[in-house]
Tab-separated table of C-alpha atoms and ligand atoms in Angstrom:
chain	number	residue	atom	x	y	z
L	1	UNK	CA	-3.337	-1.968	25.869
L	2	UNK	CA	-6.114	-0.931	22.885
L	3	UNK	CA	-7.991	-3.702	20.922
L	4	UNK	CA	-8.545	-2.788	16.982
L	5	UNK	CA	-11.695	-4.825	17.844
L	6	UNK	CA	-13.064	-1.820	19.789
L	7	UNK	CA	-12.086	0.884	17.123
L	8	UNK	CA	-14.739	-0.888	14.789
L	9	UNK	CA	-11.376	-2.742	13.049
L	10	UNK	CA	-10.901	-5.927	11.622
L	11	UNK	CA	-7.592	-8.385	10.652
L	12	UNK	CA	-6.734	-8.570	7.537
L	13	UNK	CA	-7.266	-12.980	7.125
L	14	UNK	CA	-11.862	-13.070	6.502
L	15	UNK	CA	-10.463	-10.367	3.396
L	16	UNK	CA	-7.260	-12.070	1.755
L	17	UNK	CA	-9.132	-15.316	1.993
L	18	UNK	CA	-11.751	-13.909	-0.394
L	19	UNK	CA	-10.236	-11.885	-2.114
L	20	UNK	CA	-7.858	-15.083	-3.370
L	21	UNK	CA	-11.024	-16.690	-4.615
L	22	UNK	CA	-12.707	-14.024	-5.423
L	23	UNK	CA	-9.950	-13.343	-7.750
L	24	UNK	CA	-9.950	-9.016	-6.405
L	25	UNK	CA	-7.169	-7.309	-4.794
L	26	UNK	CA	-8.002	-5.329	-1.361
L	27	UNK	CA	-6.123	-2.017	-1.708
L	28	UNK	CA	-3.989	-0.141	0.571
L	29	UNK	CA	-2.930	3.180	0.504
L	30	UNK	CA	-0.737	4.766	2.956
L	31	UNK	CA	-2.349	8.223	4.775
L	32	UNK	CA	-0.202	9.990	6.935
L	33	UNK	CA	-2.945	13.867	6.826
L	34	UNK	CA	-7.239	14.070	7.431
L	35	UNK	CA	-7.479	14.600	3.207
L	36	UNK	CA	-5.364	11.277	2.643
L	37	UNK	CA	-7.937	9.403	4.999
L	38	UNK	CA	-11.145	11.564	3.493
L	39	UNK	CA	-10.518	11.153	0.739
L	40	UNK	CA	-9.463	7.131	1.098
L	41	UNK	CA	-13.131	6.501	3.370
L	42	UNK	CA	-14.975	8.953	0.733
L	43	UNK	CA	-14.126	6.152	-2.706
L	44	UNK	CA	-13.776	2.713	-0.604
L	45	UNK	CA	-17.927	3.858	0.915
L	46	UNK	CA	-18.521	5.357	-2.083
L	47	UNK	CA	-17.426	1.887	-4.155
L	48	UNK	CA	-18.251	-0.409	-1.629
L	49	UNK	CA	-14.378	-2.001	-1.571
L	50	UNK	CA	-13.171	-3.488	1.912
L	51	UNK	CA	-9.827	-1.234	2.834
L	52	UNK	CA	-6.377	-1.199	4.247
L	53	UNK	CA	-5.752	2.580	5.997
L	54	UNK	CA	-1.787	2.198	6.115
L	55	UNK	CA	0.996	3.271	7.361
L	56	UNK	CA	4.730	3.734	7.691
L	57	UNK	CA	7.421	4.668	10.911
L	58	UNK	CA	7.378	8.728	9.203
L	59	UNK	CA	3.643	9.010	8.483
L	60	UNK	CA	3.472	8.151	12.651
L	61	UNK	CA	6.682	10.506	13.345
L	62	UNK	CA	4.705	13.019	11.164
L	63	UNK	CA	1.331	12.823	12.262
L	64	UNK	CA	2.040	11.623	16.062
L	65	UNK	CA	0.971	7.513	16.953
L	66	UNK	CA	-2.096	9.184	18.870
L	67	UNK	CA	-3.834	11.184	16.227
L	68	UNK	CA	-3.217	8.812	14.127
L	69	UNK	CA	-5.126	5.955	15.771
L	70	UNK	CA	-8.029	8.020	16.610
L	71	UNK	CA	-8.190	8.642	12.373
L	72	UNK	CA	-8.222	5.465	12.165
L	73	UNK	CA	-11.526	4.990	14.771
L	74	UNK	CA	-12.637	8.111	13.214
L	75	UNK	CA	-11.821	6.595	9.619
L	76	UNK	CA	-14.525	3.555	10.786
L	77	UNK	CA	-17.502	5.817	12.013
L	78	UNK	CA	-17.262	8.285	8.899
L	79	UNK	CA	-17.813	4.430	6.509
L	80	UNK	CA	-20.712	4.018	8.510
L	81	UNK	CA	-21.923	7.794	8.521
L	82	UNK	CA	-21.522	8.059	4.961
L	83	UNK	CA	-23.848	4.308	4.624
L	84	UNK	CA	-21.418	1.570	5.087
L	85	UNK	CA	-20.088	-0.589	7.645
L	86	UNK	CA	-17.031	-1.636	4.467
L	87	UNK	CA	-14.344	-3.682	6.058
L	88	UNK	CA	-11.406	-1.195	7.606
L	89	UNK	CA	-7.806	-2.559	8.545
L	90	UNK	CA	-4.716	-0.415	10.060
L	91	UNK	CA	-1.844	-1.278	9.089
L	92	UNK	CA	1.773	-0.866	9.987
L	93	UNK	CA	3.934	-0.201	7.028
L	94	UNK	CA	6.884	-1.832	6.358
L	95	UNK	CA	8.216	-2.268	9.935
L	96	UNK	CA	11.434	-2.129	11.510
L	97	UNK	CA	11.508	-3.681	14.227
L	98	UNK	CA	10.004	-6.121	16.943
L	99	UNK	CA	9.452	-2.893	19.267
L	100	UNK	CA	7.625	-0.767	16.646
L	101	UNK	CA	5.231	-3.418	15.226
L	102	UNK	CA	4.216	-4.169	19.615
L	103	UNK	CA	4.094	-1.101	19.710
L	104	UNK	CA	1.755	-0.499	16.793
L	105	UNK	CA	-0.656	-4.166	17.877
L	106	UNK	CA	-0.781	-2.172	21.012
L	107	UNK	CA	-2.498	1.301	20.286
L	108	UNK	CA	-4.808	-0.739	17.762
L	109	UNK	CA	-3.220	-1.507	14.473
L	110	UNK	CA	-5.479	-4.833	13.203
L	111	UNK	CA	-2.373	-5.816	11.342
L	112	UNK	CA	1.594	-4.773	10.816
L	113	UNK	CA	4.007	-5.725	7.733
L	114	UNK	CA	6.959	-6.795	9.543
L	115	UNK	CA	10.619	-6.038	6.770
L	116	UNK	CA	13.420	-8.331	7.254
L	117	UNK	CA	13.248	-8.682	3.526
L	118	UNK	CA	16.905	-6.824	4.008
L	119	UNK	CA	18.328	-8.614	6.787
L	120	UNK	CA	19.691	-12.265	6.020
L	121	UNK	CA	17.426	-14.809	5.906
L	122	UNK	CA	17.393	-16.242	9.130
L	123	UNK	CA	17.803	-12.909	10.795
L	124	UNK	CA	14.681	-12.694	8.118
L	125	UNK	CA	12.577	-16.025	9.741
L	126	UNK	CA	13.381	-15.207	12.882
L	127	UNK	CA	12.292	-11.600	13.673
L	128	UNK	CA	8.805	-12.512	11.957
L	129	UNK	CA	8.732	-15.206	14.278
L	130	UNK	CA	8.987	-13.278	17.036
L	131	UNK	CA	6.171	-10.509	16.373
L	132	UNK	CA	3.709	-13.491	14.775
L	133	UNK	CA	3.803	-14.439	18.566
L	134	UNK	CA	3.601	-11.711	19.942
L	135	UNK	CA	1.130	-10.638	17.255
L	136	UNK	CA	-1.251	-13.907	16.488
L	137	UNK	CA	-2.155	-13.283	20.417
L	138	UNK	CA	-4.505	-10.262	19.916
L	139	UNK	CA	-5.781	-11.660	16.164
L	140	UNK	CA	-3.661	-9.091	14.669
L	141	UNK	CA	-2.500	-10.559	10.600
L	142	UNK	CA	1.199	-10.523	10.162
L	143	UNK	CA	2.736	-9.751	6.799
L	144	UNK	CA	6.468	-10.711	5.639
L	145	UNK	CA	8.768	-9.606	3.085
L	146	UNK	CA	10.792	-11.735	1.095
L	147	UNK	CA	13.356	-10.931	-1.744
L	148	UNK	CA	14.363	-6.917	-2.297
L	149	UNK	CA	12.879	-4.417	-4.057
L	150	UNK	CA	14.963	-1.501	-6.038
L	151	UNK	CA	14.562	1.431	-4.884
L	152	UNK	CA	14.288	2.879	-1.495
L	153	UNK	CA	12.703	0.979	0.996
L	154	UNK	CA	11.609	3.740	4.080
L	155	UNK	CA	15.499	4.481	5.106
L	156	UNK	CA	16.865	1.490	2.898
L	157	UNK	CA	17.663	2.104	-0.363
L	158	UNK	CA	19.405	-0.813	-2.889
L	159	UNK	CA	19.933	-1.245	-6.885
L	160	UNK	CA	18.711	-3.968	-7.908
L	161	UNK	CA	15.775	-6.434	-7.425
L	162	UNK	CA	16.576	-9.285	-5.736
L	163	UNK	CA	13.782	-11.273	-7.158
L	164	UNK	CA	12.130	-13.804	-4.000
L	165	UNK	CA	13.563	-17.005	-4.029
L	166	UNK	CA	10.376	-19.359	-5.122
L	167	UNK	CA	12.499	-22.296	-3.242
L	168	UNK	CA	12.353	-19.968	-0.078
L	169	UNK	CA	8.447	-19.746	0.446
L	170	UNK	CA	7.529	-22.790	1.539
L	171	UNK	CA	9.916	-22.752	4.882
L	172	UNK	CA	9.590	-19.205	5.229
L	173	UNK	CA	5.210	-19.252	5.782
L	174	UNK	CA	6.005	-22.084	7.984
L	175	UNK	CA	8.587	-21.224	10.402
L	176	UNK	CA	7.035	-17.860	10.828
L	177	UNK	CA	3.012	-18.211	10.826
L	178	UNK	CA	3.079	-15.094	8.839
L	179	UNK	CA	-0.674	-14.667	7.346
L	180	UNK	CA	0.350	-13.309	3.723
L	181	UNK	CA	4.065	-12.675	2.230
L	182	UNK	CA	5.243	-8.849	0.565
L	183	UNK	CA	7.303	-10.367	-2.261
L	184	UNK	CA	9.882	-8.480	-5.312
L	185	UNK	CA	8.536	-9.726	-8.911
L	186	UNK	CA	10.074	-5.701	-10.625
L	187	UNK	CA	8.246	-3.173	-9.028
L	188	UNK	CA	9.469	-1.155	-6.954
L	189	UNK	CA	8.456	1.948	-4.376
L	190	UNK	CA	8.514	5.511	-5.974
L	191	UNK	CA	7.589	7.344	-8.653
L	192	UNK	CA	11.196	6.506	-11.012
L	193	UNK	CA	10.836	2.779	-11.174
L	194	UNK	CA	11.897	2.700	-13.932
L	195	UNK	CA	14.818	4.572	-16.149
L	196	UNK	CA	13.786	5.431	-20.122
L	197	UNK	CA	16.115	3.328	-21.242
L	198	UNK	CA	15.078	0.134	-19.826
L	199	UNK	CA	11.764	0.562	-21.395
L	200	UNK	CA	10.573	0.320	-25.091
L	201	UNK	CA	8.287	2.714	-26.583
L	202	UNK	CA	4.838	1.899	-28.216
L	203	UNK	CA	2.993	2.465	-31.385
L	204	UNK	CA	1.741	6.015	-29.681
L	205	UNK	CA	4.678	7.121	-28.428
L	206	UNK	CA	4.452	6.239	-25.224
L	207	UNK	CA	7.470	4.745	-22.553
L	208	UNK	CA	6.504	1.084	-21.826
L	209	UNK	CA	8.386	-0.139	-19.464
L	210	UNK	CA	9.504	-4.464	-18.683
L	211	UNK	CA	6.427	-6.703	-17.691
L	212	UNK	CA	7.102	-8.106	-14.180
L	213	UNK	CA	8.036	-11.300	-13.195
L	214	UNK	CA	4.921	-13.295	-13.592
L	215	UNK	CA	6.507	-16.041	-13.907
L	216	UNK	CA	8.302	-16.031	-10.324
L	217	UNK	CA	4.634	-15.495	-9.082
L	218	UNK	CA	3.281	-18.211	-10.795
L	219	UNK	CA	6.456	-20.680	-9.512
L	220	UNK	CA	5.336	-18.843	-5.648
L	221	UNK	CA	2.098	-19.531	-5.879
L	222	UNK	CA	2.401	-23.183	-6.802
L	223	UNK	CA	4.386	-23.415	-4.082
L	224	UNK	CA	2.338	-22.155	-1.798
L	225	UNK	CA	-1.349	-22.740	-3.134
L	226	UNK	CA	-4.020	-20.247	-2.319
L	227	UNK	CA	-1.281	-18.106	0.481
L	228	UNK	CA	-2.403	-14.618	0.516
L	229	UNK	CA	0.891	-12.594	-1.694
L	230	UNK	CA	1.560	-8.608	-1.290
L	231	UNK	CA	2.582	-6.167	-4.076
L	232	UNK	CA	4.875	-3.143	-2.695
L	233	UNK	CA	5.221	-0.482	-5.051
L	234	UNK	CA	2.673	-0.720	-7.125
L	235	UNK	CA	2.002	2.760	-8.031
L	236	UNK	CA	0.986	3.627	-11.612
L	237	UNK	CA	2.244	6.748	-11.912
L	238	UNK	CA	-0.101	8.461	-13.855
L	239	UNK	CA	1.082	10.610	-17.207
L	240	UNK	CA	-1.456	13.763	-16.154
L	241	UNK	CA	-0.826	14.309	-13.048
L	242	UNK	CA	3.284	14.066	-13.830
L	243	UNK	CA	2.526	16.788	-16.422
L	244	UNK	CA	0.371	18.824	-14.545
L	245	UNK	CA	3.186	18.912	-11.762
L	246	UNK	CA	6.122	19.918	-14.287
L	247	UNK	CA	3.580	22.216	-16.178
L	248	UNK	CA	2.895	24.355	-12.866
L	249	UNK	CA	6.394	24.233	-11.799
L	250	UNK	CA	6.951	21.175	-11.289
L	251	UNK	CA	10.397	19.072	-11.529
L	252	UNK	CA	9.633	15.232	-12.157
L	253	UNK	CA	11.853	13.684	-14.180
L	254	UNK	CA	11.331	10.346	-15.600
L	255	UNK	CA	8.695	9.173	-13.866
L	256	UNK	CA	6.929	5.909	-15.236
L	257	UNK	CA	5.334	3.135	-13.268
L	258	UNK	CA	3.438	-0.115	-13.126
L	259	UNK	CA	1.272	-0.064	-16.484
L	260	UNK	CA	-2.493	-0.592	-14.468
L	261	UNK	CA	-2.658	-4.007	-17.264
L	262	UNK	CA	-0.523	-5.867	-15.043
L	263	UNK	CA	-1.745	-4.602	-11.842
L	264	UNK	CA	-5.436	-5.686	-13.010
L	265	UNK	CA	-3.132	-9.272	-14.398
L	266	UNK	CA	-1.908	-9.669	-10.802
L	267	UNK	CA	-4.468	-9.001	-8.388
L	268	UNK	CA	-6.199	-11.598	-10.692
L	269	UNK	CA	-3.777	-14.139	-8.848
L	270	UNK	CA	-3.454	-14.914	-5.107
L	271	UNK	CA	-1.797	-10.732	-4.555
L	272	UNK	CA	-4.682	-9.980	-2.476
L	273	UNK	CA	-3.241	-6.612	-1.417
L	274	UNK	CA	-1.905	-4.034	-3.666
L	275	UNK	CA	-0.354	-1.179	-2.395
L	276	UNK	CA	-0.745	2.270	-3.935
L	277	UNK	CA	1.179	5.165	-1.882
L	278	UNK	CA	3.007	7.368	-4.829
L	279	UNK	CA	0.314	8.007	-6.689
L	280	UNK	CA	-1.979	9.205	-4.427
L	281	UNK	CA	1.372	12.440	-3.589
L	282	UNK	CA	1.339	12.803	-7.088
L	283	UNK	CA	-3.190	13.114	-7.506
L	284	UNK	CA	-2.550	16.053	-4.405
L	285	UNK	CA	0.479	17.530	-5.758
L	286	UNK	CA	-0.881	18.497	-9.158
L	287	UNK	CA	-3.895	19.561	-7.922
L	288	UNK	CA	-2.598	22.083	-5.183
L	289	UNK	CA	-0.119	23.288	-7.467
L	290	UNK	CA	-2.990	23.869	-10.523
L	291	UNK	CA	-4.332	25.915	-8.166
L	292	UNK	CA	-1.456	27.525	-6.476
L	293	UNK	CA	-0.510	28.071	-9.843
L	294	UNK	CA	-3.916	29.291	-11.338
L	295	UNK	CA	-5.544	31.207	-8.118
L	296	UNK	CA	-2.433	32.861	-7.160
L	297	UNK	CA	-4.218	34.565	-4.464
L	298	UNK	CA	-5.748	32.531	-2.826
L	299	UNK	CA	-4.786	31.350	0.590
L	300	UNK	CA	-7.156	29.965	2.290
L	301	UNK	CA	-5.844	25.505	2.841
L	302	UNK	CA	-9.633	24.571	2.714
L	303	UNK	CA	-9.076	25.841	-1.239
L	304	UNK	CA	-6.226	24.020	-2.701
L	305	UNK	CA	-6.723	20.904	-0.430
L	306	UNK	CA	-10.247	20.751	-1.081
L	307	UNK	CA	-9.889	20.175	-4.195
L	308	UNK	CA	-6.878	17.953	-3.688
L	309	UNK	CA	-9.118	15.604	-1.147
L	310	UNK	CA	-11.601	15.827	-4.711
L	311	UNK	CA	-8.921	14.615	-7.013
L	312	UNK	CA	-7.514	12.184	-4.686
L	313	UNK	CA	-11.057	10.748	-4.170
L	314	UNK	CA	-10.997	10.165	-8.189
L	315	UNK	CA	-8.222	8.060	-8.318
L	316	UNK	CA	-9.028	5.658	-5.479
L	317	UNK	CA	-12.525	4.759	-6.689
L	318	UNK	CA	-10.717	4.227	-10.406
L	319	UNK	CA	-7.930	1.480	-9.165
L	320	UNK	CA	-10.881	-0.404	-6.567
L	321	UNK	CA	-13.260	-0.273	-9.822
L	322	UNK	CA	-10.424	-0.694	-13.035
L	323	UNK	CA	-7.685	-1.587	-11.241
L	324	UNK	CA	-8.413	-4.062	-8.348
L	325	UNK	CA	-11.704	-5.136	-8.771
L	326	UNK	CA	-12.695	-4.985	-4.986
L	327	UNK	CA	-15.749	-2.378	-6.193
L	328	UNK	CA	-19.023	-4.027	-3.898
L	329	UNK	CA	-16.302	-6.527	-2.149
L	330	UNK	CA	-17.291	-4.859	1.119
P	401	LIG	O1	6.383	1.583	1.444
P	401	LIG	C1	6.802	3.133	1.501
P	401	LIG	C2	5.703	3.865	1.673
P	401	LIG	O2	5.249	4.590	0.162
P	401	LIG	C3	5.668	5.302	2.294
P	401	LIG	O3	6.646	5.764	2.683
P	401	LIG	O4	7.913	6.308	4.438
P	401	LIG	O5	7.529	7.912	3.008
P	401	LIG	O6	6.465	7.301	4.079
P	401	LIG	P1	6.856	6.951	3.186
P	402	LIG	P1	4.623	2.976	-4.297
P	402	LIG	O1	5.217	4.237	-3.958
P	402	LIG	O2	4.575	2.756	-6.130
P	402	LIG	O3	2.589	3.554	-3.759
P	402	LIG	O4	4.456	2.293	-3.227
P	402	LIG	C1	3.841	2.074	-2.338
P	402	LIG	C2	4.427	1.125	-1.189
P	402	LIG	O5	4.659	-0.285	-1.287
P	402	LIG	C3	3.675	0.824	0.305
P	402	LIG	O6	3.926	-0.203	1.244
P	403	LIG	ZN1	6.045	-0.587	0.152
């Protein structure tokens, strides 16, 4: 059993309290390799932002659980070396079983998500409560989920949103004891969040997706005032990356994300954790494709992963400064 406290990590409790009071959201960036980790830490140190390093079960399989844990430990030291001891949380994203959550807690994660949103309500309550009871013994915080996001959530996929039912939230948080709640208000995972036919065109001809259901968010906030809310599927799918990818041989079709103004608005509410994975994937892929196309003789991975890492850092700084509002909150 390794305590996250020995690794210099923090749970989400204090950070979420400050984020709600201060009307900003803490970035939760997914990572599975060194360059992503370096970009996340460098960006958050430079902007003095707290950060949640987020690992999916797929990422854990990809990178190896032990290596990832050492990388998170390394991230804490790396941040100090860069000049700022920012609060860093190591979080399991979309945990799908008690065993996986327990394994992460035992290995030094400071926060876990148990995603029982695809189960029946009663099964979700039961599983989430079991994880909370275990996690809280070690002062590890737990995120639960109510409502189902459209699209693919890990290995489970759903064609339609099942928006979070505000009337269930009091019962869910009371009975489970969770520390934060992920909700479904119209976001979804991946780079294809909306079909073009769902969107309208603005004066510049840019596709504008239907707005998030802020009415549902408000109802939830009324029922559990001050309780930390989490927004998954919050990538904005910057069109500059989509265009670069497609210009240099990619084939991304109808890639549409959540407009940044909507996320800024959400960050000012009880939403205090915003999950971003796909935008980082797009930024890296765009840069790698650009280097491959412009310098076909290049075969040193540092020459394409380096520019990809630089672009990622820029993207993360932009999110912190202009979307989440977590700059100078470390
Ligand atoms: O919510 C899903 C995250 O974007 C993680 O995706 O399961 O492909 O690592 P992944
Ligand atoms: P995106 O696919 O929109 O980046 O969402 C990531 C996420 O919710 C991770 O849990
Ligand atoms: Zn998610």
